[in-house]
mmCIF file of C-alpha atoms in Angstrom:
data_model
loop_
_atom_site.group_PDB
_atom_site.id
_atom_site.type_symbol
_atom_site.label_atom_id
_atom_site.label_comp_id
_atom_site.label_asym_id
_atom_site.label_seq_id
_atom_site.Cartn_x
_atom_site.Cartn_y
_atom_site.Cartn_z
ATOM 1 C CA MET A 1 -91.681 -1.812 -27.304
ATOM 2 C CA ARG A 2 -90.851 1.718 -26.264
ATOM 3 C CA SER A 3 -90.229 0.601 -22.701
ATOM 4 C CA ARG A 4 -87.713 -1.935 -23.915
ATOM 5 C CA GLN A 5 -85.941 0.698 -25.998
ATOM 6 C CA ARG A 6 -85.841 3.047 -23.030
ATOM 7 C CA MET A 7 -84.446 0.301 -20.804
ATOM 8 C CA PHE A 8 -81.804 -0.600 -23.386
ATOM 9 C CA ALA A 9 -80.794 3.052 -23.770
ATOM 10 C CA ALA A 10 -80.528 3.436 -19.996
ATOM 11 C CA VAL A 11 -78.302 0.360 -19.702
ATOM 12 C CA MET A 12 -76.065 1.622 -22.501
ATOM 13 C CA ARG A 13 -75.742 5.053 -20.875
ATOM 14 C CA LEU A 14 -74.842 3.405 -17.560
ATOM 15 C CA LEU A 15 -72.234 1.250 -19.274
ATOM 16 C CA LEU A 16 -70.691 4.260 -21.009
ATOM 17 C CA LYS A 17 -70.542 6.152 -17.722
ATOM 18 C CA CYS A 18 -68.751 3.224 -16.093
ATOM 19 C CA LEU A 19 -66.218 3.050 -18.916
ATOM 20 C CA ARG A 20 -65.590 6.815 -18.734
ATOM 21 C CA LEU A 21 -65.223 6.652 -14.949
ATOM 22 C CA GLY A 22 -62.731 3.753 -15.265
ATOM 23 C CA ARG A 23 -60.703 5.673 -17.787
ATOM 24 C CA ARG A 24 -60.664 8.765 -15.584
ATOM 25 C CA ARG A 25 -59.585 6.752 -12.566
ATOM 26 C CA ARG A 26 -56.890 5.001 -14.606
ATOM 27 C CA PHE A 27 -55.589 8.276 -16.003
ATOM 28 C CA LYS A 28 -55.722 9.834 -12.546
ATOM 29 C CA LEU A 29 -53.695 6.912 -11.091
ATOM 30 C CA VAL A 30 -51.071 7.258 -13.857
ATOM 31 C CA ARG A 31 -50.826 10.999 -13.176
ATOM 32 C CA GLN A 32 -50.355 10.372 -9.456
ATOM 33 C CA VAL A 33 -47.594 7.819 -10.120
ATOM 34 C CA GLU A 34 -45.830 10.265 -12.452
ATOM 35 C CA GLN A 35 -46.087 13.055 -9.896
ATOM 36 C CA LEU A 36 -44.679 10.812 -7.147
ATOM 37 C CA TRP A 37 -41.825 9.754 -9.432
ATOM 38 C CA HIS A 38 -40.894 13.346 -10.338
ATOM 39 C CA TYR A 39 -41.192 14.436 -6.706
ATOM 40 C CA GLY A 40 -38.967 11.580 -5.471
ATOM 41 C CA HIS A 41 -36.419 12.229 -8.209
ATOM 42 C CA LEU A 42 -36.329 15.940 -7.297
ATOM 43 C CA CYS A 43 -35.898 15.141 -3.584
ATOM 44 C CA LEU A 44 -33.081 12.699 -4.325
ATOM 45 C CA ARG A 45 -31.252 15.196 -6.508
ATOM 46 C CA SER A 46 -31.681 17.944 -3.914
ATOM 47 C CA LEU A 47 -30.214 15.688 -1.208
ATOM 48 C CA LEU A 48 -27.278 14.433 -3.287
ATOM 49 C CA TYR A 49 -26.518 17.579 -5.285
ATOM 50 C CA ASN A 50 -22.947 18.822 -4.970
ATOM 51 C CA SER A 51 -21.094 21.023 -7.422
ATOM 52 C CA PHE A 52 -17.877 19.094 -6.658
ATOM 53 C CA THR A 53 -19.385 15.678 -7.354
ATOM 54 C CA ASN A 54 -17.587 13.691 -10.045
ATOM 55 C CA GLY A 55 -16.762 10.106 -10.936
ATOM 56 C CA ASP A 56 -14.185 9.793 -8.147
ATOM 57 C CA VAL A 57 -16.715 10.809 -5.489
ATOM 58 C CA VAL A 58 -19.228 8.263 -6.781
ATOM 59 C CA LEU A 59 -16.611 5.485 -6.767
ATOM 60 C CA ASP A 60 -15.529 6.421 -3.241
ATOM 61 C CA SER A 61 -19.132 6.240 -2.087
ATOM 62 C CA LEU A 62 -19.635 2.833 -3.688
ATOM 63 C CA PHE A 63 -16.425 1.478 -2.156
ATOM 64 C CA GLU A 64 -17.125 2.887 1.312
ATOM 65 C CA PRO A 65 -18.158 -0.559 2.707
ATOM 66 C CA VAL A 66 -14.934 -2.026 1.326
ATOM 67 C CA TYR A 67 -12.917 0.762 2.968
ATOM 68 C CA TRP A 68 -14.661 0.113 6.285
ATOM 69 C CA LEU A 69 -13.852 -3.605 6.072
ATOM 70 C CA VAL A 70 -10.213 -2.959 5.141
ATOM 71 C CA ASP A 71 -9.797 -0.459 7.995
ATOM 72 C CA HIS A 72 -11.075 -2.886 10.621
ATOM 73 C CA VAL A 73 -9.305 -5.962 9.218
ATOM 74 C CA THR A 74 -5.980 -4.131 8.869
ATOM 75 C CA ARG A 75 -6.198 -2.935 12.457
ATOM 76 C CA TRP A 76 -6.403 -6.507 13.765
ATOM 77 C CA PHE A 77 -4.043 -8.156 11.292
ATOM 78 C CA GLY A 78 -1.210 -5.657 11.768
ATOM 79 C CA VAL A 79 0.352 -7.783 14.517
ATOM 80 C CA VAL A 80 0.156 -10.851 12.270
ATOM 81 C CA PHE A 81 1.922 -9.022 9.433
ATOM 82 C CA VAL A 82 4.689 -7.812 11.759
ATOM 83 C CA ALA A 83 5.167 -11.356 13.078
ATOM 84 C CA LEU A 84 5.287 -12.607 9.487
ATOM 85 C CA VAL A 85 8.029 -10.113 8.545
ATOM 86 C CA ILE A 86 10.072 -11.050 11.613
ATOM 87 C CA GLY A 87 9.565 -14.771 11.020
ATOM 88 C CA LEU A 88 10.510 -14.736 7.321
ATOM 89 C CA THR A 89 13.530 -12.507 7.917
ATOM 90 C CA SER A 90 14.699 -14.694 10.801
ATOM 91 C CA SER A 91 14.358 -17.827 8.667
ATOM 92 C CA ILE A 92 16.556 -16.303 5.936
ATOM 93 C CA VAL A 93 19.180 -15.245 8.478
ATOM 94 C CA ALA A 94 19.145 -18.720 10.050
ATOM 95 C CA ILE A 95 19.633 -20.411 6.661
ATOM 96 C CA VAL A 96 22.539 -18.088 5.857
ATOM 97 C CA TYR A 97 24.292 -18.776 9.156
ATOM 98 C CA ILE A 98 23.604 -22.528 9.300
ATOM 99 C CA CYS A 99 23.858 -23.552 5.648
ATOM 100 C CA LEU A 100 25.677 -20.926 3.576
ATOM 101 C CA LEU A 101 28.222 -19.388 5.937
ATOM 102 C CA PRO A 102 30.138 -22.663 6.583
ATOM 103 C CA LEU A 103 30.247 -23.278 2.831
ATOM 104 C CA ILE A 104 31.535 -19.737 2.211
ATOM 105 C CA LEU A 105 34.261 -20.123 4.830
ATOM 106 C CA GLN A 106 35.438 -23.395 3.236
ATOM 107 C CA THR A 107 35.364 -22.488 -0.459
ATOM 108 C CA TYR A 108 35.807 -18.714 -0.885
ATOM 109 C CA THR A 109 39.030 -16.732 -0.892
ATOM 110 C CA PRO A 110 39.894 -14.569 2.149
ATOM 111 C CA ALA A 111 39.047 -11.380 0.272
ATOM 112 C CA TRP A 112 35.565 -12.617 -0.666
ATOM 113 C CA ILE A 113 35.008 -13.927 2.866
ATOM 114 C CA CYS A 114 35.809 -10.494 4.314
ATOM 115 C CA TRP A 115 33.490 -8.830 1.784
ATOM 116 C CA HIS A 116 30.553 -11.143 2.532
ATOM 117 C CA LEU A 117 31.007 -10.894 6.295
ATOM 118 C CA ALA A 118 31.307 -7.089 6.267
ATOM 119 C CA TYR A 119 28.536 -6.288 3.812
ATOM 120 C CA GLY A 120 26.137 -8.965 5.034
ATOM 121 C CA HIS A 121 26.339 -7.941 8.684
ATOM 122 C CA TRP A 122 26.161 -4.207 7.867
ATOM 123 C CA ASN A 123 23.057 -4.779 5.734
ATOM 124 C CA LEU A 124 21.469 -6.925 8.448
ATOM 125 C CA ILE A 125 22.118 -4.305 11.142
ATOM 126 C CA MET A 126 20.578 -1.562 8.974
ATOM 127 C CA ILE A 127 17.477 -3.682 8.291
ATOM 128 C CA VAL A 128 16.898 -4.577 11.934
ATOM 129 C CA PHE A 129 17.537 -1.039 13.192
ATOM 130 C CA HIS A 130 15.255 0.749 10.734
ATOM 131 C CA TYR A 131 12.446 -1.805 11.027
ATOM 132 C CA TYR A 132 12.512 -1.591 14.821
ATOM 133 C CA MET A 133 12.480 2.203 14.705
ATOM 134 C CA ALA A 134 9.700 2.254 12.087
ATOM 135 C CA ILE A 135 7.331 0.110 14.159
ATOM 136 C CA THR A 136 8.109 1.708 17.529
ATOM 137 C CA THR A 137 8.382 5.407 16.571
ATOM 138 C CA SER A 138 5.173 7.396 16.614
ATOM 139 C CA PRO A 139 4.511 9.143 13.284
ATOM 140 C CA GLY A 140 3.518 12.301 15.131
ATOM 141 C CA HIS A 141 0.090 13.687 16.018
ATOM 142 C CA PRO A 142 -1.095 17.299 16.246
ATOM 143 C CA PRO A 143 -1.827 18.660 19.727
ATOM 144 C CA GLN A 144 -5.433 18.896 20.821
ATOM 145 C CA ALA A 145 -5.007 22.480 22.023
ATOM 146 C CA LYS A 146 -5.731 25.163 19.465
ATOM 147 C CA ASN A 147 -3.699 27.963 21.051
ATOM 148 C CA ASP A 148 -0.239 27.131 19.677
ATOM 149 C CA LEU A 149 -1.351 26.505 16.085
ATOM 150 C CA THR A 150 -1.890 29.236 13.542
ATOM 151 C CA GLY A 151 -3.624 28.962 10.219
ATOM 152 C CA VAL A 152 -4.903 25.411 10.656
ATOM 153 C CA SER A 153 -8.115 23.738 9.625
ATOM 154 C CA ILE A 154 -10.343 21.436 11.664
ATOM 155 C CA CYS A 155 -10.486 17.696 11.031
ATOM 156 C CA ARG A 156 -14.044 16.646 10.246
ATOM 157 C CA LYS A 157 -13.627 13.230 11.899
ATOM 158 C CA CYS A 158 -11.797 13.909 15.170
ATOM 159 C CA ILE A 159 -12.864 17.593 15.461
ATOM 160 C CA ALA A 160 -9.341 18.769 16.294
ATOM 161 C CA PRO A 161 -6.807 21.202 14.779
ATOM 162 C CA LYS A 162 -5.341 19.911 11.544
ATOM 163 C CA PRO A 163 -2.020 21.505 10.459
ATOM 164 C CA ALA A 164 -0.763 21.555 6.886
ATOM 165 C CA ARG A 165 0.127 18.130 5.375
ATOM 166 C CA THR A 166 -1.797 16.426 8.201
ATOM 167 C CA HIS A 167 -4.397 13.779 7.379
ATOM 168 C CA HIS A 168 -6.743 11.571 9.359
ATOM 169 C CA CYS A 169 -5.991 7.843 9.524
ATOM 170 C CA SER A 170 -9.202 5.831 9.696
ATOM 171 C CA ILE A 171 -7.336 2.777 11.004
ATOM 172 C CA CYS A 172 -5.551 4.540 13.871
ATOM 173 C CA ASN A 173 -8.551 6.888 14.246
ATOM 174 C CA ARG A 174 -6.189 9.852 14.721
ATOM 175 C CA CYS A 175 -4.704 12.653 12.665
ATOM 176 C CA VAL A 176 -1.100 12.023 11.587
ATOM 177 C CA LEU A 177 1.492 14.700 10.828
ATOM 178 C CA LYS A 178 2.698 14.548 7.203
ATOM 179 C CA MET A 179 0.865 11.259 6.745
ATOM 180 C CA ASP A 180 2.028 9.081 3.867
ATOM 181 C CA HIS A 181 -0.050 5.927 4.438
ATOM 182 C CA HIS A 182 -0.893 3.302 7.030
ATOM 183 C CA CYS A 183 1.442 0.337 6.588
ATOM 184 C CA PRO A 184 0.073 -3.033 7.813
ATOM 185 C CA TRP A 185 3.587 -4.527 7.673
ATOM 186 C CA LEU A 186 4.601 -2.021 10.360
ATOM 187 C CA ASN A 187 1.264 -2.004 12.192
ATOM 188 C CA ASN A 188 1.829 1.737 12.285
ATOM 189 C CA CYS A 189 1.218 4.873 10.278
ATOM 190 C CA VAL A 190 4.044 6.305 8.183
ATOM 191 C CA GLY A 191 4.268 9.976 9.058
ATOM 192 C CA HIS A 192 6.593 12.842 9.875
ATOM 193 C CA TYR A 193 8.774 11.150 12.493
ATOM 194 C CA ASN A 194 9.114 7.635 11.029
ATOM 195 C CA HIS A 195 8.932 8.231 7.265
ATOM 196 C CA ARG A 196 12.728 8.036 6.960
ATOM 197 C CA TYR A 197 12.845 4.792 8.946
ATOM 198 C CA PHE A 198 10.195 3.233 6.706
ATOM 199 C CA PHE A 199 11.947 4.171 3.469
ATOM 200 C CA SER A 200 15.370 3.132 4.785
ATOM 201 C CA PHE A 201 13.976 -0.255 5.817
ATOM 202 C CA CYS A 202 12.497 -0.788 2.342
ATOM 203 C CA LEU A 203 15.755 0.272 0.715
ATOM 204 C CA PHE A 204 18.079 -1.900 2.819
ATOM 205 C CA MET A 205 15.708 -4.876 2.718
ATOM 206 C CA THR A 206 15.652 -4.645 -1.081
ATOM 207 C CA MET A 207 19.460 -4.389 -1.158
ATOM 208 C CA GLY A 208 19.752 -7.413 1.131
ATOM 209 C CA CYS A 209 17.380 -9.503 -0.983
ATOM 210 C CA ILE A 210 19.217 -8.573 -4.179
ATOM 211 C CA TYR A 211 22.522 -9.438 -2.481
ATOM 212 C CA CYS A 212 21.220 -12.871 -1.425
ATOM 213 C CA SER A 213 19.719 -13.563 -4.865
ATOM 214 C CA ILE A 214 22.914 -12.695 -6.744
ATOM 215 C CA SER A 215 25.261 -14.400 -4.288
ATOM 216 C CA GLY A 216 23.160 -17.549 -4.068
ATOM 217 C CA TRP A 217 22.410 -17.980 -7.785
ATOM 218 C CA GLU A 218 24.966 -20.745 -8.351
ATOM 219 C CA MET A 219 23.993 -22.476 -5.114
ATOM 220 C CA PHE A 220 20.340 -22.262 -6.151
ATOM 221 C CA ARG A 221 21.054 -23.940 -9.490
ATOM 222 C CA ASP A 222 23.008 -26.739 -7.832
ATOM 223 C CA ALA A 223 20.369 -27.193 -5.141
ATOM 224 C CA TYR A 224 17.536 -27.266 -7.671
ATOM 225 C CA ALA A 225 19.379 -29.847 -9.773
ATOM 226 C CA ALA A 226 20.039 -31.914 -6.644
ATOM 227 C CA ILE A 227 16.346 -31.855 -5.718
ATOM 228 C CA GLU A 228 15.395 -33.037 -9.204
ATOM 229 C CA ARG A 229 17.983 -35.788 -8.877
ATOM 230 C CA MET A 230 16.481 -36.744 -5.522
ATOM 231 C CA LYS A 231 13.049 -37.101 -7.088
ATOM 232 C CA LEU A 232 14.426 -39.255 -9.902
ATOM 233 C CA LEU A 233 16.364 -41.524 -7.550
ATOM 234 C CA GLU A 234 13.361 -41.835 -5.273
ATOM 235 C CA LYS A 235 11.263 -42.925 -8.226
ATOM 236 C CA GLU A 236 13.895 -45.476 -9.268
ATOM 237 C CA ARG A 237 14.163 -46.759 -5.703
ATOM 238 C CA LEU A 238 10.434 -47.389 -5.574
ATOM 239 C CA GLN A 239 10.532 -49.215 -8.885
ATOM 240 C CA VAL A 240 13.420 -51.389 -7.732
ATOM 241 C CA ALA A 241 11.659 -52.136 -4.451
ATOM 242 C CA THR A 242 8.607 -53.238 -6.397
ATOM 243 C CA ASN A 243 10.526 -55.581 -8.774
ATOM 244 C CA GLN A 244 13.440 -56.435 -6.476
ATOM 245 C CA THR A 245 15.327 -59.706 -7.114
ATOM 246 C CA TYR A 246 18.170 -61.378 -5.232
ATOM 247 C CA TYR A 247 20.917 -59.669 -7.284
ATOM 248 C CA GLN A 248 19.374 -56.136 -7.358
ATOM 249 C CA THR A 249 20.044 -53.414 -4.776
ATOM 250 C CA PRO A 250 18.167 -50.102 -4.504
ATOM 251 C CA PRO A 251 20.033 -46.899 -5.448
ATOM 252 C CA PRO A 252 21.473 -44.796 -2.637
ATOM 253 C CA THR A 253 19.193 -42.267 -0.962
ATOM 254 C CA PHE A 254 19.950 -38.744 0.196
ATOM 255 C CA SER A 255 20.158 -38.080 3.906
ATOM 256 C CA PHE A 256 17.758 -35.788 5.747
ATOM 257 C CA ARG A 257 20.490 -33.199 6.191
ATOM 258 C CA GLN A 258 21.199 -33.088 2.457
ATOM 259 C CA ARG A 259 17.514 -32.730 1.639
ATOM 260 C CA ALA A 260 17.077 -29.944 4.175
ATOM 261 C CA PHE A 261 20.158 -28.123 2.883
ATOM 262 C CA HIS A 262 19.083 -28.114 -0.764
ATOM 263 C CA LYS A 263 15.465 -27.183 -0.011
ATOM 264 C CA SER A 264 16.600 -24.376 2.288
ATOM 265 C CA VAL A 265 18.777 -22.885 -0.446
ATOM 266 C CA VAL A 266 15.889 -23.002 -2.938
ATOM 267 C CA TYR A 267 13.549 -21.447 -0.372
ATOM 268 C CA LEU A 268 16.043 -18.657 0.342
ATOM 269 C CA TRP A 269 16.578 -17.763 -3.306
ATOM 270 C CA VAL A 270 12.886 -17.837 -4.279
ATOM 271 C CA LEU A 271 11.785 -15.761 -1.275
ATOM 272 C CA CYS A 272 14.574 -13.187 -1.640
ATOM 273 C CA SER A 273 13.992 -12.799 -5.384
ATOM 274 C CA SER A 274 10.229 -12.333 -4.917
ATOM 275 C CA VAL A 275 10.673 -9.788 -2.141
ATOM 276 C CA ALA A 276 13.342 -7.947 -4.138
ATOM 277 C CA LEU A 277 10.945 -7.476 -7.069
ATOM 278 C CA ALA A 278 7.892 -6.453 -5.025
ATOM 279 C CA LEU A 279 9.651 -4.338 -2.423
ATOM 280 C CA GLY A 280 12.013 -2.886 -5.028
ATOM 281 C CA ALA A 281 9.052 -1.522 -7.004
ATOM 282 C CA LEU A 282 7.592 0.012 -3.832
ATOM 283 C CA THR A 283 10.958 1.559 -2.950
ATOM 284 C CA LEU A 284 11.308 3.125 -6.405
ATOM 285 C CA TRP A 285 7.807 4.577 -6.123
ATOM 286 C CA HIS A 286 8.562 6.190 -2.755
ATOM 287 C CA ALA A 287 11.923 7.411 -4.033
ATOM 288 C CA THR A 288 10.070 9.199 -6.849
ATOM 289 C CA LEU A 289 7.701 10.807 -4.356
ATOM 290 C CA ILE A 290 10.602 11.940 -2.151
ATOM 291 C CA THR A 291 12.346 13.450 -5.172
ATOM 292 C CA ARG A 292 9.206 15.495 -5.871
ATOM 293 C CA GLY A 293 8.728 16.501 -2.235
ATOM 294 C CA GLU A 294 5.383 14.706 -1.954
ATOM 295 C CA THR A 295 3.738 11.977 0.081
ATOM 296 C CA SER A 296 1.451 9.279 -1.291
ATOM 297 C CA ILE A 297 -1.640 11.267 -0.279
ATOM 298 C CA GLU A 298 -0.264 14.562 -1.573
ATOM 299 C CA ARG A 299 0.456 12.917 -4.919
ATOM 300 C CA HIS A 300 -3.288 12.544 -5.598
ATOM 301 C CA ILE A 301 -4.150 15.955 -4.142
ATOM 302 C CA ASN A 302 -1.492 17.735 -6.206
ATOM 303 C CA ARG A 303 -2.512 15.913 -9.362
ATOM 304 C CA LYS A 304 -6.117 17.096 -9.040
ATOM 305 C CA GLU A 305 -4.981 20.622 -8.153
ATOM 306 C CA ARG A 306 -2.639 20.643 -11.154
ATOM 307 C CA GLN A 307 -5.490 19.630 -13.471
ATOM 308 C CA ARG A 308 -7.840 22.229 -11.973
ATOM 309 C CA LEU A 309 -5.343 25.065 -12.382
ATOM 310 C CA GLN A 310 -4.380 23.908 -15.854
ATOM 311 C CA LYS A 311 -7.946 24.509 -17.016
ATOM 312 C CA LYS A 312 -7.625 28.083 -15.748
ATOM 313 C CA GLY A 313 -4.309 28.625 -17.505
ATOM 314 C CA LYS A 314 -2.243 28.512 -14.308
ATOM 315 C CA VAL A 315 0.771 26.439 -13.271
ATOM 316 C CA PHE A 316 0.868 24.525 -10.005
ATOM 317 C CA ARG A 317 4.032 24.602 -7.882
ATOM 318 C CA ASN A 318 4.448 22.313 -4.905
ATOM 319 C CA PRO A 319 5.158 24.608 -1.907
ATOM 320 C CA TYR A 320 6.977 21.784 -0.072
ATOM 321 C CA SER A 321 9.427 20.937 -2.856
ATOM 322 C CA TYR A 322 12.882 22.525 -2.777
ATOM 323 C CA GLY A 323 14.384 20.740 -5.774
ATOM 324 C CA SER A 324 15.329 17.088 -6.208
ATOM 325 C CA TRP A 325 18.679 17.202 -4.388
ATOM 326 C CA ASP A 326 17.474 19.412 -1.547
ATOM 327 C CA ASN A 327 14.367 17.270 -1.107
ATOM 328 C CA TRP A 328 16.595 14.272 -0.404
ATOM 329 C CA LYS A 329 18.749 16.266 1.996
ATOM 330 C CA VAL A 330 15.693 17.453 3.893
ATOM 331 C CA PHE A 331 14.181 13.957 3.978
ATOM 332 C CA LEU A 332 17.379 12.238 5.174
ATOM 333 C CA GLY A 333 18.342 15.040 7.559
ATOM 334 C CA VAL A 334 21.684 15.782 5.893
ATOM 335 C CA ASP A 335 22.902 19.197 7.041
ATOM 336 C CA VAL A 336 26.666 18.791 6.501
ATOM 337 C CA PRO A 337 28.620 16.380 4.237
ATOM 338 C CA ARG A 338 29.659 14.060 7.082
ATOM 339 C CA HIS A 339 25.987 13.324 7.742
ATOM 340 C CA TRP A 340 25.938 11.140 4.609
ATOM 341 C CA LEU A 341 28.083 8.709 6.592
ATOM 342 C CA THR A 342 26.789 9.161 10.127
ATOM 343 C CA ARG A 343 23.093 9.565 9.306
ATOM 344 C CA VAL A 344 22.597 7.626 6.055
ATOM 345 C CA LEU A 345 25.145 4.802 5.896
ATOM 346 C CA LEU A 346 25.102 4.154 9.648
ATOM 347 C CA PRO A 347 22.166 3.704 12.056
ATOM 348 C CA SER A 348 21.045 7.104 13.307
ATOM 349 C CA PRO A 349 17.980 8.045 15.416
ATOM 350 C CA HIS A 350 18.127 11.751 14.535
ATOM 351 C CA LEU A 351 14.854 13.634 14.215
ATOM 352 C CA PRO A 352 13.585 15.118 10.936
ATOM 353 C CA HIS A 353 13.571 18.834 10.219
ATOM 354 C CA GLY A 354 10.764 20.733 11.867
ATOM 355 C CA THR A 355 7.954 19.635 14.131
ATOM 356 C CA GLY A 356 5.439 18.770 11.421
ATOM 357 C CA LEU A 357 3.180 21.622 12.597
ATOM 358 C CA SER A 358 4.770 24.350 10.453
ATOM 359 C CA TRP A 359 6.986 24.077 7.384
ATOM 360 C CA ASP A 360 9.695 26.699 7.467
ATOM 361 C CA LEU A 361 12.670 26.650 5.119
ATOM 362 C CA PRO A 362 15.170 24.005 6.372
ATOM 363 C CA PRO A 363 18.759 25.186 6.902
ATOM 364 C CA CYS A 364 20.171 22.600 4.487
ATOM 365 C CA VAL A 365 18.256 24.019 1.496
ATOM 366 C CA THR A 366 20.581 25.949 -0.816
ATOM 367 C CA GLU A 367 17.986 28.190 -2.440
ATOM 368 C CA GLN A 368 14.321 28.825 -1.835
ATOM 369 C CA ARG A 369 11.828 27.967 -4.539
ATOM 370 C CA ALA A 370 8.612 29.863 -5.193
ATOM 371 C CA PRO A 371 6.089 28.397 -2.749
ATOM 372 C CA LEU A 372 3.040 29.908 -4.390
ATOM 373 C CA LEU A 373 0.980 29.303 -7.494
ATOM 374 C CA ALA A 374 2.424 30.974 -10.555
ATOM 375 C CA ILE A 375 0.016 32.410 -13.105
#
């Protein structure tokens, strides 16, 4: 009896030891997992810690694959976009010359004919000139040598001197002087030497589209009504052909030339109106930036700098802004009053002020503004 009790007690002690050992091992495993988790979390925070990190940096990091895809796709599709601009513009010009110009010469008064011929051809020349110059003119790149540049930083991507207002274009893979943006419709960067050509092209293209939309409004209404009438007569002709008797004749049909004329007028008005709205909004945006003496990139930089200084009780002043009127004179290269005609209203290949490496006060500026931060 005692031997059985001893054996039972030994088995129970062994079972309790096993349970305690299992609990210890389980608690030890949980502690190890917690330690690994805290260690990994600490390593991750130490690798990613940055005092300047905010929501914008996180979003930029998340969208980095999208940026990479856009950079590479835009580089290859730039030629397609340029061909599309040339093709659409050529189609509008062809419709005007083939369809609308003969009608204008037959129905309009001599005064209106002279107005349309003069304004239309002037607007077309300005569009073609500025678009050609925008796609063929280099925006300007800083020299690789460091000797001639003073007070510049180093670009982190191309490891080269980076003057003020210069930014790196990931699509062109080069630094661009006074970079505004990379335009796929030009297959070129918009920078110091072709910024004026880009804006002038947008402005005159918007003016041309508005001119075509307003001038062709009545023709568009007539052409649209004629197309609807074509559809109705075509439907009636099919019904008559289905139930045709000896005394019935199908209604007359429109010729191919009439159909092409009406559809071309509708195509012209719809395309010009759409481009006028979209490109007009872009032109107004760039006009606002020019008035403030900023580029598209500097707009975001200055906004963040303005918010940072505002928290410190300081006021930010743009060192490259000389006032609204003087900003336009500097941008357009207007030094004397006659330049408004020879350099703005007529095609002109004149160079902008400065070299894009340093930003001295232009001679056309009437008074110098404070270029520093005011407390």
